[in-house]
Each structure stands twice: as structure tokens, then as C-alpha cells.
Coordinates of C-alpha atoms and ligand atoms in Angstrom, one line a residue:
X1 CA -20.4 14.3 -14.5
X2 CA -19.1 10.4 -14.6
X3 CA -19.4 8.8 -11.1
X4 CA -16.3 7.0 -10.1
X5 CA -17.5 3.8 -11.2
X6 CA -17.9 5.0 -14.6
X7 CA -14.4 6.3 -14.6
X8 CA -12.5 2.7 -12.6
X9 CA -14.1 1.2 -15.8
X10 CA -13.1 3.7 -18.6
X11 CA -9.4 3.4 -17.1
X12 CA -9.7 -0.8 -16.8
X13 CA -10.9 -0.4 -20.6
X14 CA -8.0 1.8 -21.3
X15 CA -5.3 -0.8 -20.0
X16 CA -6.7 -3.8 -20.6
X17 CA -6.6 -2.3 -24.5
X18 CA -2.5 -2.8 -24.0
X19 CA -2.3 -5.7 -21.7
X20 CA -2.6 -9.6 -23.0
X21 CA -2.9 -11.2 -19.5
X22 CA -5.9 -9.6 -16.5
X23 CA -3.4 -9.3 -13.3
X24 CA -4.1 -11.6 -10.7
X25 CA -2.0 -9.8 -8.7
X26 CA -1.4 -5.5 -7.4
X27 CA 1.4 -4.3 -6.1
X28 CA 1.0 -0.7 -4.8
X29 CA 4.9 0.4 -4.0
X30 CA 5.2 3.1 -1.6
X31 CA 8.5 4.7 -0.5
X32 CA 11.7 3.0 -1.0
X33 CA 10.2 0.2 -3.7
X34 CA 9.4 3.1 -6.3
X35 CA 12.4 3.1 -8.1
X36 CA 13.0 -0.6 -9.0
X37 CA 11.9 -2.2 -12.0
X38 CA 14.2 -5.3 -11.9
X39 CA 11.3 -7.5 -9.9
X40 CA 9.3 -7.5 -13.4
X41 CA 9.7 -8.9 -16.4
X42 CA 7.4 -5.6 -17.7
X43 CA 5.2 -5.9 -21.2
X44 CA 3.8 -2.1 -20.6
X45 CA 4.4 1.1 -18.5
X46 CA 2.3 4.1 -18.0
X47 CA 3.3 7.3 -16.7
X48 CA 0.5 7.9 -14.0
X49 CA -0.7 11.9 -16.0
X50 CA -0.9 9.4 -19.4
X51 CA -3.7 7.4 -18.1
X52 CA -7.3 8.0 -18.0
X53 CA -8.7 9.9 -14.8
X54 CA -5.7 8.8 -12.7
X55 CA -4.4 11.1 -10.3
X56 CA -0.9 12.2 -10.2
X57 CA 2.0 11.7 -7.7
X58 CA 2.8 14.6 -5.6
X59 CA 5.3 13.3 -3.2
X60 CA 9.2 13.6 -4.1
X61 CA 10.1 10.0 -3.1
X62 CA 6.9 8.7 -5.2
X63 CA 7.4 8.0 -8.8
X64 CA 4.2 8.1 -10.8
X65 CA 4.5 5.0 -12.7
X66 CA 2.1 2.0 -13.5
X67 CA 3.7 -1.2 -14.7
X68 CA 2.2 -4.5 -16.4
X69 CA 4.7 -7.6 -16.2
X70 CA 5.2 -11.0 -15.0
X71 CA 6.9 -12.4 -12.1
X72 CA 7.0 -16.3 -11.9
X73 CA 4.0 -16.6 -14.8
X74 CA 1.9 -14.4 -13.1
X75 CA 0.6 -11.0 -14.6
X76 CA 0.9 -7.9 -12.0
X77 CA -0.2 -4.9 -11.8
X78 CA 2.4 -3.0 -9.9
X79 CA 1.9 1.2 -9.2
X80 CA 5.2 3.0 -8.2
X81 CA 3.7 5.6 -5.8
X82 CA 0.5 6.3 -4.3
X83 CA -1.7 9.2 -3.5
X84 CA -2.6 10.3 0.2
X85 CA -5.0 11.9 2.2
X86 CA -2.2 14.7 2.6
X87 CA -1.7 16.0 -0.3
X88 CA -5.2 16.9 -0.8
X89 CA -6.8 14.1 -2.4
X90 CA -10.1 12.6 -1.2
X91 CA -9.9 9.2 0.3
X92 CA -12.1 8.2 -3.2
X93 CA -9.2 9.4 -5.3
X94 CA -6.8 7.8 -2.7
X95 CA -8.1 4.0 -3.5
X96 CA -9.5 5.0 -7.4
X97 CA -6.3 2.8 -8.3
X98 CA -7.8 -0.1 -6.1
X99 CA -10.9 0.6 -8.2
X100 CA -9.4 0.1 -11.3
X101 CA -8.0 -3.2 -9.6
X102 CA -10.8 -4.6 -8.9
X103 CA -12.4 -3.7 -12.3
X104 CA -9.3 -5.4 -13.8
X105 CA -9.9 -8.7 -11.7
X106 CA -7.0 -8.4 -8.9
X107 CA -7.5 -11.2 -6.7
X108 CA -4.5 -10.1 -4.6
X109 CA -3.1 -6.6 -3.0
X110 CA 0.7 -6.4 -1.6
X111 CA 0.9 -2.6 -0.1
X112 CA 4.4 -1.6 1.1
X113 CA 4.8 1.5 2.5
X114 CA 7.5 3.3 4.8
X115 CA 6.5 3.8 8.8
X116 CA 7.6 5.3 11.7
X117 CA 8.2 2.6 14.8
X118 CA 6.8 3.1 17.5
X119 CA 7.5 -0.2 19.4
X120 CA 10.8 0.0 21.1
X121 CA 12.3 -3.1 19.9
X122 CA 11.9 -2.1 16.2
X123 CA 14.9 -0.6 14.9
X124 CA 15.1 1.8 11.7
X125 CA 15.9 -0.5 8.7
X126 CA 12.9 -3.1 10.1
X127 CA 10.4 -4.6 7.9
X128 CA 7.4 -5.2 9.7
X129 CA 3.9 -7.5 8.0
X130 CA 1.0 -5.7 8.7
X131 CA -1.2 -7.8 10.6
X132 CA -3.9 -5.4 11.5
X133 CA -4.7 -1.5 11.0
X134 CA -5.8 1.5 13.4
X135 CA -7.7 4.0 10.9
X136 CA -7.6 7.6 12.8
X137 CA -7.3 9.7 9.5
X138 CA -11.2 10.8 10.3
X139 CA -11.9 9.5 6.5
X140 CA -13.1 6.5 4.9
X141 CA -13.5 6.2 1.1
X142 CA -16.8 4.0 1.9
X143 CA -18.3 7.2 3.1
X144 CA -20.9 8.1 0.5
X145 CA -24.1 6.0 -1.1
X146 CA -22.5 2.0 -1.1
X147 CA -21.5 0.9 -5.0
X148 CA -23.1 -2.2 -4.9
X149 CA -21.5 -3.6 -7.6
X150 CA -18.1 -2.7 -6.0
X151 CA -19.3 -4.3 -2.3
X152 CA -21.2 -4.2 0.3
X153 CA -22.5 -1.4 2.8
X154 CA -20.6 -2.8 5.7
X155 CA -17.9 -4.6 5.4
X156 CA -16.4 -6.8 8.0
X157 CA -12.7 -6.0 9.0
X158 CA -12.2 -8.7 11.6
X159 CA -9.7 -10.0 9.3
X160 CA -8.7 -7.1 7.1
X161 CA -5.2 -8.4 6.4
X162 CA -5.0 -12.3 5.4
X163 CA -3.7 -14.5 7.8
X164 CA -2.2 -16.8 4.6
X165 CA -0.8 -14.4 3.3
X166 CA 0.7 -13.1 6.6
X167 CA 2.1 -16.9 6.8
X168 CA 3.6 -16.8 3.1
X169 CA 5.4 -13.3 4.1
X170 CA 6.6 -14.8 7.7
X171 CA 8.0 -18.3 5.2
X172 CA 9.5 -16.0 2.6
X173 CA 11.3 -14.1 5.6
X174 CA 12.5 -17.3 7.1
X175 CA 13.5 -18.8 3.1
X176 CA 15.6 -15.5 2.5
X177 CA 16.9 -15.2 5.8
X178 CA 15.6 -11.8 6.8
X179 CA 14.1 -11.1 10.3
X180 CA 10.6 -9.8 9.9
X181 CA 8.8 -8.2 12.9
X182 CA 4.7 -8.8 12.8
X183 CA 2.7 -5.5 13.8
X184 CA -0.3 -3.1 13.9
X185 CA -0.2 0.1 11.4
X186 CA -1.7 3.3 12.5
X187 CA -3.0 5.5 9.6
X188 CA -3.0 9.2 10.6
X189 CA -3.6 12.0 8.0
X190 CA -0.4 13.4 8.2
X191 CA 1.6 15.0 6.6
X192 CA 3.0 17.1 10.2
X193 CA 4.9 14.3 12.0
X194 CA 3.8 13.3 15.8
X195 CA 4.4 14.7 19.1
X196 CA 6.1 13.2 21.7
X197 CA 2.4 13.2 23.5
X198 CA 0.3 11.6 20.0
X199 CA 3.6 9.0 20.1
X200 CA 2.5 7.7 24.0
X201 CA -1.3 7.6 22.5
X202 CA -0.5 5.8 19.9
X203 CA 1.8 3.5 21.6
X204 CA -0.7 2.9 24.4
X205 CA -3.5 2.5 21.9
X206 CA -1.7 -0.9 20.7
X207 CA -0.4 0.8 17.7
X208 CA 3.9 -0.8 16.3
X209 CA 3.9 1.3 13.3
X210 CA 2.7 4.4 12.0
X211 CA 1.8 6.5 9.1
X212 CA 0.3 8.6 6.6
X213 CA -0.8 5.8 4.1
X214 CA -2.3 2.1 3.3
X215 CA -5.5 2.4 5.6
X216 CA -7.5 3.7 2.7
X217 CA -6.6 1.5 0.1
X218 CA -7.2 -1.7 2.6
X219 CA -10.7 -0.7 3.6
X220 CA -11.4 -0.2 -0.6
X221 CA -9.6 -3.5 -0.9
X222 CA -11.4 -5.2 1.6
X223 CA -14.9 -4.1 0.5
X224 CA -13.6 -5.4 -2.9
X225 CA -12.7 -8.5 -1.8
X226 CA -9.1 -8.3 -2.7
X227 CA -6.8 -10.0 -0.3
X228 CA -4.2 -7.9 1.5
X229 CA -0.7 -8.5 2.6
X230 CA 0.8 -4.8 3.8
X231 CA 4.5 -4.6 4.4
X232 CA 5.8 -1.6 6.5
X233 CA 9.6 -0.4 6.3
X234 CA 10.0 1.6 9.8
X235 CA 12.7 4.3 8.3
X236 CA 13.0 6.0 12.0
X237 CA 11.7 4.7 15.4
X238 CA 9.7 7.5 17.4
X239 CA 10.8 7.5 20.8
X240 CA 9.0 10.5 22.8
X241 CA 11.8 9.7 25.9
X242 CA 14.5 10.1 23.7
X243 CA 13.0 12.3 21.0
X244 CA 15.3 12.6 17.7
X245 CA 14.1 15.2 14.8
X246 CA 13.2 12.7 11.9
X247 CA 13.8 14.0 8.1
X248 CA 12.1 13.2 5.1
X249 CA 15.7 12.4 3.5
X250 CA 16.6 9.9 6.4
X251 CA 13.4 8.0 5.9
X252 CA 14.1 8.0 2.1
X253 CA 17.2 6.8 2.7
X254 CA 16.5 3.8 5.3
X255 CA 13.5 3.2 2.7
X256 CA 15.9 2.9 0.0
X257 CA 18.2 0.5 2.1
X258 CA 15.8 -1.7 3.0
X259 CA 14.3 -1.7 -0.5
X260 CA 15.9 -5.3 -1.6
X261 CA 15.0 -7.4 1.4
X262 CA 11.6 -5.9 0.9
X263 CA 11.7 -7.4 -2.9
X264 CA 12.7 -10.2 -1.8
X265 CA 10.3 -10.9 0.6
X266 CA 7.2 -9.7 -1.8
X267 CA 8.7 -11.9 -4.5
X268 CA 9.2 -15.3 -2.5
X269 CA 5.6 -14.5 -1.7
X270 CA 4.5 -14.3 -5.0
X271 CA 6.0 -17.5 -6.4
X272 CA 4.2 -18.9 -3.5
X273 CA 0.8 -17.6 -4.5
Ligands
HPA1 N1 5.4 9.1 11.0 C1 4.5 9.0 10.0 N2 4.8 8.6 8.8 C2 6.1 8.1 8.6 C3 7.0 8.2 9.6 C4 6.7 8.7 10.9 O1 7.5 8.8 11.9 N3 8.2 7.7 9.1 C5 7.9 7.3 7.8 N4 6.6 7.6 7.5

């Protein structure tokens, strides 16, 4: 059987056989971002089940799309949907796309994904720039013999998110005009919602966002050493005094909203890369 190394490098091989440029740059699009195109000027697109060992998109607000283009001169790499811990996949086949990153020569990773707030002065519709990560999914996709040639055994975190890159996204906020809120992700396993009780943890524990993505692919990204910016859109705030039912349309839906300011922001970043 091919060890994942093997396959990251088949799948490079297979793209870089239609792509002209390496990407500098990877965009990994959660919710809300998925369905736009307009931010690239695209040469190629893949449909995630047409590509080589690549795992496919379970999630309904997840398209399964890969895209080569240019934004500004530079060649991305942007995926429209992710995989997660929840729909069964192993937190190896979670970040195999960061693999092939990496294989491809991605110097840079913008995450976006959609988050549930828990600080009470978020409101739904918020963007928030990840500026540091709680991992409690009880997984890490280091966990098995260290890939040398992929990083090291233990890699530091201290820093996990860039702090220039946390600068560009707080200038690109204030050049667009769009308030950003600066925050710490919690990554939980999902896919059951929290309690009112997990939401006081979690809130006590230092935690302004949270949800069932991103932690994964960071840690891959970091042992890598890709640079990260993440960028949360908190669809519904979590309040376990005032505790409202939250839907999977309604987060779509605020997602979907806030989708343009998000492009905006991730694009004013990228020319500025
Ligand atoms: N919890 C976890 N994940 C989420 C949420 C939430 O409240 N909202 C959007 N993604």
C-alpha cells in the first residue's frame, strides 16, 4: 500500500502536469466562500472525486472543487470545501490537501471557515483573524512515525498563526472598511453542537470562536512550514444565558452574507503579500 507521502506526490505530479505557474499561495475556503469563483482569474479546475487520492466533500454547504488561477500575479491554489474530523475522515486525510501543498511549494495558507462566537461582544455576521488555536478534537494528524521530509517530530506552536500576516488582515480590514474582531478558535470534533455547560468551558478556557475545522490543517501547515492566516465568520453567537437553537441553514446563510467582506479582506491581503 502507498504511504501518504507517496500519494501528496502522485497528486502534486498530477496537477502540476496542468498548471504553468507552482502556487505560492492556498486558499482552503470553508463555508460561505465555497461558491465564489469571481476572486480568481482561474487557468484550471478540478472536481475534488477527479483527482488522484483526494478525498471527497461530504458536507452540503461544501463544494468539492480545486481551482488554479491568479490573483494580482500570483498563482493560488484555492480548494472550495474541506474535509473534517466529522465526517469520518482521519485527521491524515483531513490535511492530505495541505500535503499536496506543500509538495507543490505553498509558501502561504489563508483558512476561512464558519464559527460559532462565543465572546459576547461578537455578533453573528462577524469576521474574526485567528490569532491562536485551542485543539480539543483528541486528534492530531502528526500522530504516527514523523515524515521527515515533510517536518519535524515536534513542532513549535508558539506562533502557529503569523503575526504579519495577522497585521496584513487587520490593514486590509481598515483599507476596505470592515471591522475585524481578533480571536482564539477552538477546534472540537463536532459535528453535535455544544451545550450550554461545554459553552461556559469553552468560554472560561480563553476560547472567542469555535468549531469543527481548521486545527488540523494548521498543525499540518505549521509542521510544513507554511504560514497561516485563518479567518473565522461567527454565523451564530452561543450564549448558554440566553440559549437560541442554532440551524445549519442560518449559519449557511450568515456565512453566505458575510462571504464578500471575507473576499475582500483575503484579497487586500494577497496583493499585499
Ligand atoms: N459550533 C461549532 N461549529 C460551528 C458553529 C457552532 O456554534 N457555528 C458554525 N460552525
Amino acid at each position: 500500500m502507498k504511504n501518504d507521502k507517496d500519494k501528496a506526490v502522485e497528486t502534486a505530479r498530477f496537477l502540476k502536469s496542468y498548471i504553468k505557474k507552482s502556487p505560492k499561495i492556498g486558499l482552503m475556503a470553508g463555508t460561505g466562500l465555497g461558491a465564489s469563483t469571481e476572486f480568481l482569474d482561474i487557468s484550471v479546475s478540478f472536481e475534488y472525486e477527479d483527482i488522484p487520492h483526494f478525498p471527497t466533500s461530504t458536507v452540503e454547504s461544501h463544494y468539492g472543487r480545486l481551482l488554479f488561477g491568479d490573483m494580482f500575479g500570483e498563482q493560488i491554489m484555492a480548494m472550495q470545501g474541506r474535509f473534517h474530523l466529522y465526517e469520518g475522515y482521519s485527521p491524515l486525510e483531513v490535511t492530505f490537501p495541505i500535503r499536496v501543498m506543500q509538495e507543490l511549494g505553498v509558501k502561504v495558507l489563508i483558512l476561512s471557515n464558519a464559527a460559532g462566537g462565543l465572546n459576547p461582544k461578537f455578533t453573528a455576521g462577524d469576521i474574526m483573524i485567528i490569532v491562536d488555536h485551542i485543539n480539543l478534537t483528541g486528534s492530531n494528524p502528526l500522530i504516527g512515525p514523523n515524515e521527515e521530509s515533510w517536518g519535524i517530530r515536534f513542532p513549535d506552536m508558539i506562533q502557529a498563526y503569523d503575526q504579519e500576516l495577522v497585521e496584513f488582515a487587520e490593514t486590509a480590514g481598515r483599507d476596505e472598511g470592515i471591522q475585524l474582531h481578533k480571536g482564539i478558535y477552538v477546534g472540537l470534533k463536532g459535528p453535535s453542537l455544544e451545550t450550554r455547560a461545554e459553552v461556559r468551558f469553552l468560554r472560561t478556557i480563553g476560547a472567542d470562536a469555535v468549531g469543527f475545522s481548521t486545527v488540523q490543517e494548521v498543525i499540518a501547515a505549521v509542521h510544513a512550514g507554511i504560514k497561516v492566516l485563518g479567518l473565522s465568520t461567527i454565523t451564530n453567537i452561543n450564549d448558554p444565558d440566553n440559549p437560541t437553537p442554532t440551524t445549519v441553514e442560518e449559519v449557511i446563510a450568515v456565512a453566505d452574507k458575510a462571504a464578500p467582506r471575507l473576499e475582500a479582506i483575503i484579497k487586500n491581503v494577497v496583493d499585499r503579500i
